[in-house]
XYZ file of C-alpha atoms in Angstrom:
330
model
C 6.558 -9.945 15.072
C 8.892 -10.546 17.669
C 11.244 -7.692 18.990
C 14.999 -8.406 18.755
C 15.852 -7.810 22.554
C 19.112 -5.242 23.267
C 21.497 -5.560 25.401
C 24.886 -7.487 26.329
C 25.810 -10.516 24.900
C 27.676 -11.852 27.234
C 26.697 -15.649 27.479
C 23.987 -17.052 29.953
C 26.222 -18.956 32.984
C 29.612 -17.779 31.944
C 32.472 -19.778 33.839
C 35.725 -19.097 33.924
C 38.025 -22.005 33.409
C 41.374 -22.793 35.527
C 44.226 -21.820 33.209
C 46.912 -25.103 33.230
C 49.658 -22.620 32.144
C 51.976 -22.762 35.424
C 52.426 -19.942 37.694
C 49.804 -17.490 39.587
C 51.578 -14.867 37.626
C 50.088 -16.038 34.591
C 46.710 -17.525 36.038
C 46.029 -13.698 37.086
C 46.789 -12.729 33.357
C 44.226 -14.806 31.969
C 41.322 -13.940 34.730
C 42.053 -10.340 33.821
C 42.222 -10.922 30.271
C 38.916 -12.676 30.215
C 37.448 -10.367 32.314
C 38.339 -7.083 29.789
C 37.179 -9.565 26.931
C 33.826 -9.633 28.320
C 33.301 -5.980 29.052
C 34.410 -5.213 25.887
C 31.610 -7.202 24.529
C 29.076 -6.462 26.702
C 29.756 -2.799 25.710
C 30.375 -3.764 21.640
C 27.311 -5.544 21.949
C 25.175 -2.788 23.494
C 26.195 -0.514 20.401
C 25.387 -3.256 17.901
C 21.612 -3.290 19.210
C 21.206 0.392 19.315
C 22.677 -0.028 15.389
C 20.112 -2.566 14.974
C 17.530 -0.205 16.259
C 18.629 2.756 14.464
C 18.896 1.013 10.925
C 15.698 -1.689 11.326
C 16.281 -5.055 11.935
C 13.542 -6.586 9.581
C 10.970 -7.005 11.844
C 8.046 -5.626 13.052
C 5.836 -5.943 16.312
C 2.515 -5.990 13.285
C 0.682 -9.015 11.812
C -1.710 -9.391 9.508
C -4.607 -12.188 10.462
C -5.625 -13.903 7.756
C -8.659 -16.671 7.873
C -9.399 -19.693 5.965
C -11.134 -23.196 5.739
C -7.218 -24.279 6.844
C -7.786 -21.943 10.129
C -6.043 -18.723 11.382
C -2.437 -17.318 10.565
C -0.966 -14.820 11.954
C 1.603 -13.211 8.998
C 4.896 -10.943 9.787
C 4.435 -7.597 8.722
C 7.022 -7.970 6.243
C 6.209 -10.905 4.512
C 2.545 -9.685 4.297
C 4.023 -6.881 2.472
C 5.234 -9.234 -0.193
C 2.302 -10.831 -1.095
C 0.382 -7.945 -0.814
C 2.889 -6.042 -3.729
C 1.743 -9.303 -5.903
C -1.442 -8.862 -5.754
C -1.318 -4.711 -6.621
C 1.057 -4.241 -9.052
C 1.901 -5.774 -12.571
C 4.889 -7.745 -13.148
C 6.781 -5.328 -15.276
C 6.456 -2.292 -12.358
C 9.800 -0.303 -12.359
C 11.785 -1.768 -9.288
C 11.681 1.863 -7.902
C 7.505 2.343 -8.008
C 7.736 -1.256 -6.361
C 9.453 0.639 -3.540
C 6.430 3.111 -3.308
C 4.156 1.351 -3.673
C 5.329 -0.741 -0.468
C 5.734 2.243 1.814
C 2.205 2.819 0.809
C 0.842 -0.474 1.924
C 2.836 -0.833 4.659
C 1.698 3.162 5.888
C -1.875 1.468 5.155
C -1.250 -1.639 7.161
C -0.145 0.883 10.133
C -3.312 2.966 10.120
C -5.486 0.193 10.114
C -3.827 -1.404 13.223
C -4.240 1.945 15.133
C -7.665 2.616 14.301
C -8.383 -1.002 15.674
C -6.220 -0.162 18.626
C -4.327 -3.692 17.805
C -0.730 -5.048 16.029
C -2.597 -7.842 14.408
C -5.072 -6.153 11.904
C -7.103 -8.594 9.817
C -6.887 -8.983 6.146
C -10.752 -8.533 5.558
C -10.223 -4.954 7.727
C -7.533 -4.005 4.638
C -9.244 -4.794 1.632
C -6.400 -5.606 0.137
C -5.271 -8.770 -1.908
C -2.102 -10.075 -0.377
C -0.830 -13.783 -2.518
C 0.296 -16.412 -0.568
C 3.360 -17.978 -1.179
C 1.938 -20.886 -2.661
C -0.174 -18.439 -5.257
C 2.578 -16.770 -6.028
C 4.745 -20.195 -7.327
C 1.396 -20.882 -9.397
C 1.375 -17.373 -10.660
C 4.667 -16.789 -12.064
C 5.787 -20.658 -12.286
C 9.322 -20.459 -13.825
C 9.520 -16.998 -12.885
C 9.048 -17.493 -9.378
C 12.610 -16.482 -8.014
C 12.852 -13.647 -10.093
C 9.534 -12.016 -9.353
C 9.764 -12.917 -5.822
C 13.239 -11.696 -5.574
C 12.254 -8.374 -6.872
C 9.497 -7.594 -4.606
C 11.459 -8.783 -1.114
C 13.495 -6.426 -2.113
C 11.488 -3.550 -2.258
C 10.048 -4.542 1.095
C 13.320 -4.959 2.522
C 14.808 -1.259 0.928
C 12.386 0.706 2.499
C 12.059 -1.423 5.873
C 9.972 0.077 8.427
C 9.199 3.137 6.457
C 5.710 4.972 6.721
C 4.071 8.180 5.742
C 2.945 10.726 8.224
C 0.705 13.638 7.819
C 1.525 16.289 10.455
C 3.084 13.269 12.438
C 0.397 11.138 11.798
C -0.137 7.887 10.345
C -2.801 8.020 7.277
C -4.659 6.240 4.823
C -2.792 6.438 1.276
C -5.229 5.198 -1.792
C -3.894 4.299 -4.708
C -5.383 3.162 -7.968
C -4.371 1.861 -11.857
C -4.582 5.312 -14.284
C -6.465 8.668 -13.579
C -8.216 10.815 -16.039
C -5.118 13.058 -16.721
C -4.683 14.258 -13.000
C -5.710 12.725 -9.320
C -8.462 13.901 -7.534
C -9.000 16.783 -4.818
C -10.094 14.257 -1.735
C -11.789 17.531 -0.338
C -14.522 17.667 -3.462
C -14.856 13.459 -2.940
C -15.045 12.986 0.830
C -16.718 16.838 1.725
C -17.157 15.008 5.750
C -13.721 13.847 5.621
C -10.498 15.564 6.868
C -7.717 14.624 4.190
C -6.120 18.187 2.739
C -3.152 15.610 2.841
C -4.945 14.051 -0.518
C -4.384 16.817 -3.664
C -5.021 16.858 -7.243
C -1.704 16.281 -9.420
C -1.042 16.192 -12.796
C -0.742 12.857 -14.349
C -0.519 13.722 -18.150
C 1.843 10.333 -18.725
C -1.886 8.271 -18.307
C -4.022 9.979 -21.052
C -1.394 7.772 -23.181
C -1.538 4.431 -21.705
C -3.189 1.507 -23.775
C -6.579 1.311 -21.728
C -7.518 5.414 -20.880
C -10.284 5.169 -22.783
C -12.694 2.633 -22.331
C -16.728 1.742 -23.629
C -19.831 0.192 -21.969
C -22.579 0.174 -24.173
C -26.210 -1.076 -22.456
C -29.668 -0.453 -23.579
C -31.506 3.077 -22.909
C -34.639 0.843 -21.338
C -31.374 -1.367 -19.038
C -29.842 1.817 -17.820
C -32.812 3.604 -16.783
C -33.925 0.261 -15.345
C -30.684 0.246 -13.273
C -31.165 4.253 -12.000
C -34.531 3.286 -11.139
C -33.016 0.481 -8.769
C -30.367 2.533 -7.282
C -32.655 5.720 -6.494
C -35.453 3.490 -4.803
C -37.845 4.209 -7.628
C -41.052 2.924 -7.898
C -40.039 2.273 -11.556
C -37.277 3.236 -14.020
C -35.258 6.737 -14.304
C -34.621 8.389 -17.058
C -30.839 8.940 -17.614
C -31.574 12.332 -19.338
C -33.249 13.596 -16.648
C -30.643 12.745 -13.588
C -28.050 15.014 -13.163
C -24.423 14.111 -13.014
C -22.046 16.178 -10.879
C -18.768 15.938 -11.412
C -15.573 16.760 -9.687
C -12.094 19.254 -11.233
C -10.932 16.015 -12.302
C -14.122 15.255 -14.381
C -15.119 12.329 -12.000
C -18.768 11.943 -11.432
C -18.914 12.609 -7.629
C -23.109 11.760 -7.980
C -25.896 11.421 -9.397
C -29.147 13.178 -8.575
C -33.037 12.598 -9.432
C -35.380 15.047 -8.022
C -34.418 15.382 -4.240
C -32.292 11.401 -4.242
C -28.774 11.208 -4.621
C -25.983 8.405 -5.527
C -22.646 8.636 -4.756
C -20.431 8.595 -8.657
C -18.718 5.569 -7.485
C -21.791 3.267 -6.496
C -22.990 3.821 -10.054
C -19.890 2.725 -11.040
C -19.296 0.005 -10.071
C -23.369 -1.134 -10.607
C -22.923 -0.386 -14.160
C -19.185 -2.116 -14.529
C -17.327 0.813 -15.460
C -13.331 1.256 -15.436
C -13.515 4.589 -13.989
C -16.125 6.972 -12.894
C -14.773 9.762 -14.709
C -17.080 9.101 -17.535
C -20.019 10.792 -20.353
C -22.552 9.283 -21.951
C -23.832 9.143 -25.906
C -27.015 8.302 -27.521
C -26.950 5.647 -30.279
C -30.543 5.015 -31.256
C -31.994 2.201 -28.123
C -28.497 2.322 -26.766
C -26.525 3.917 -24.705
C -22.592 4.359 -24.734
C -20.337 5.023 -21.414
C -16.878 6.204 -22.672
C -14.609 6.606 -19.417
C -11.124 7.781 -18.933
C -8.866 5.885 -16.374
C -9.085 2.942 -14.374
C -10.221 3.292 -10.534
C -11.551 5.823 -8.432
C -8.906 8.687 -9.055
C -7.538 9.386 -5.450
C -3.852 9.300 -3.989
C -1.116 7.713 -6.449
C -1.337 6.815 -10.252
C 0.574 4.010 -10.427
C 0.702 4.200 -13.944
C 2.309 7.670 -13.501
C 4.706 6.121 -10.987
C 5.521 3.359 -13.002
C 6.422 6.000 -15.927
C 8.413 8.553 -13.210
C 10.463 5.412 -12.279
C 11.594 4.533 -16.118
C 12.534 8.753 -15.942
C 14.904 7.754 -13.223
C 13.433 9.584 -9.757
C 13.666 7.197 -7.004
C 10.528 6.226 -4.974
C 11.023 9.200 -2.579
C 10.518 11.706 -5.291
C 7.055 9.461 -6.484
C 5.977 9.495 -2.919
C 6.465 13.077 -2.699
C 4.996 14.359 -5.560
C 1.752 12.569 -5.306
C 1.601 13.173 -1.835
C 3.699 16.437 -1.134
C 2.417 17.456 2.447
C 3.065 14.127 3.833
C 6.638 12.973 5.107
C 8.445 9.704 5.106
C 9.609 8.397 8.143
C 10.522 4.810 9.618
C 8.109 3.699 11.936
């Protein structure tokens, strides 16, 4: 993004033009007249920028790189952001968990670019889908201006605004619905440092349509698949693996003899909503009932969504799921 450069705005090659009213008496009025007009923009102009400064003026010095068959573009920050809200959140999200959920892509966009040590961090570095503005006209066809519309404007309310842990830029996950409550990061990612990441209540999502889900696969496919993902000469039994599971009752692994999976490789093998999940025999087969959809850490934006229809803005979201962090503007 470019930078919007400060200073006076006095125009480049200024000239002072010969007056025709007659009389030097007047002639000197004029010179002296232009010449208070000028500092008084110069300085008017000086205080605009620092205004522009202080409030945002839209733009940001970070891209995102995104590659194709069509070549390399370079996106603005900004208009990234956009995209990037159409591709996370459903079309009905409360105008207000639109707002938090952009600070929290746009903190997430910031992190990335500082861990690479650049201001143009590629798309494939953030994992995250980001619509173009030609998928977004085929998405919501007659609703285009309307759904656009919305979503610039939650980029452009909370312009430039980040979250900082102990005046630090982090990583902020989000996900669909927990279990009932987030997850402790601490009891997820034991070689990680993120106390910023705690376990909130999210009673709201045990009501949602989709909190309980089923897989059912064969006894003889699962044990086939634990077999697989242990390195097993052959298959594992299922009763015979232990599942650990986190406060929130996510599996955080699975273990067979002295092996170990992590909860969410399994999940995602096996095609599961969530990896808070138990199992039940039913003759050859087995059932996988989960609760939730995703992994469980950072904000519920199903919980958000419902916090917004309460009326609290997205400061209060952002706060509550992550309390020890603090919003500033970057």
């Amino acid at each position: 993004m470019r930078r919007i450069l400060s200073g006076s705005i006095r125009p480049r090659g200024f000239r002072l033009k010969k007056r025709t009213v007659p009389g030097k008496k007047y002639g000197g009025y004029a010179v002296l007249f232009f010449v208070g007009l000028l500092l008084f923009q110069s300085f008017s102009g000086g205080e605009e920028t620092g205004k522009q400064k202080e409030e945002g003026s839209g733009r940001s010095r970070y891209t995102v790189v995104r590659e194709s068959m069509a070549g390399r573009e370079e996106v603005p920050l900004e208009e990234y952001l956009i995209g990037a809200l159409a591709g996370s959140v459903p079309d009905d999200f409360e105008p207000q968990a639109c707002r938090a959920q952009a600070v929290i892509l746009r903190t997430n966009v910031i992190y990335a670019a500082q861990q690479e040590g650049t201001e143009a961090v590629t798309a494939v570095r953030l994992k995250q889908e980001s619509l173009t503005f030609q998928e977004m006209r085929e998405k919501w066809g007659g609703a285009f201006e309307e759904q656009y519309g919305r979503l610039k404007e939650a980029v452009k309310e909370t312009e430039g605004q980040i979250l900082l842990y102990e005046g630090t830029v982090v990583e902020l996950p989000f996900f669909p619905l927990s279990s009932g409550k987030t997850r402790q990061a601490g009891e997820v990612w034991q070689d990680q440092e993120t106390p910023y990441l705690e376990s909130v209540s999210c009673q709201e999502d045990i009501f949602a349509p989709q909190y309980e889900q089923e897989v059912k696969m064969g006894e003889g496919e699962l044990e086939e698949m634990l077999g697989e993902l242990f390195g097993a000469e052959s298959s594992v039994s299922w009763e015979e693996t232990a599942f650990l599971t986190d406060s929130a009752g996510y599996v955080t692994a699975l273990v067979w003899k002295e092996k170990e999976i992590p909860g969410e490789v399994f999940r995602e093998r096996a095609g599961l909503a969530s990896s808070c999940f138990t199992m039940e025999k039913d003759g050859d087969s087995i059932w996988l009932i989960t609760k939730g959809i995703g992994h469980g850490l950072g904000m519920s934006q199903y919980t958000a969504n419902a916090m917004a229809k309460e009326g609290k803005a997205y400061r209060e979201i952002l706060t509550y799921f992550f309390p020890a962090c603090e919003i500033m503007k970057n």
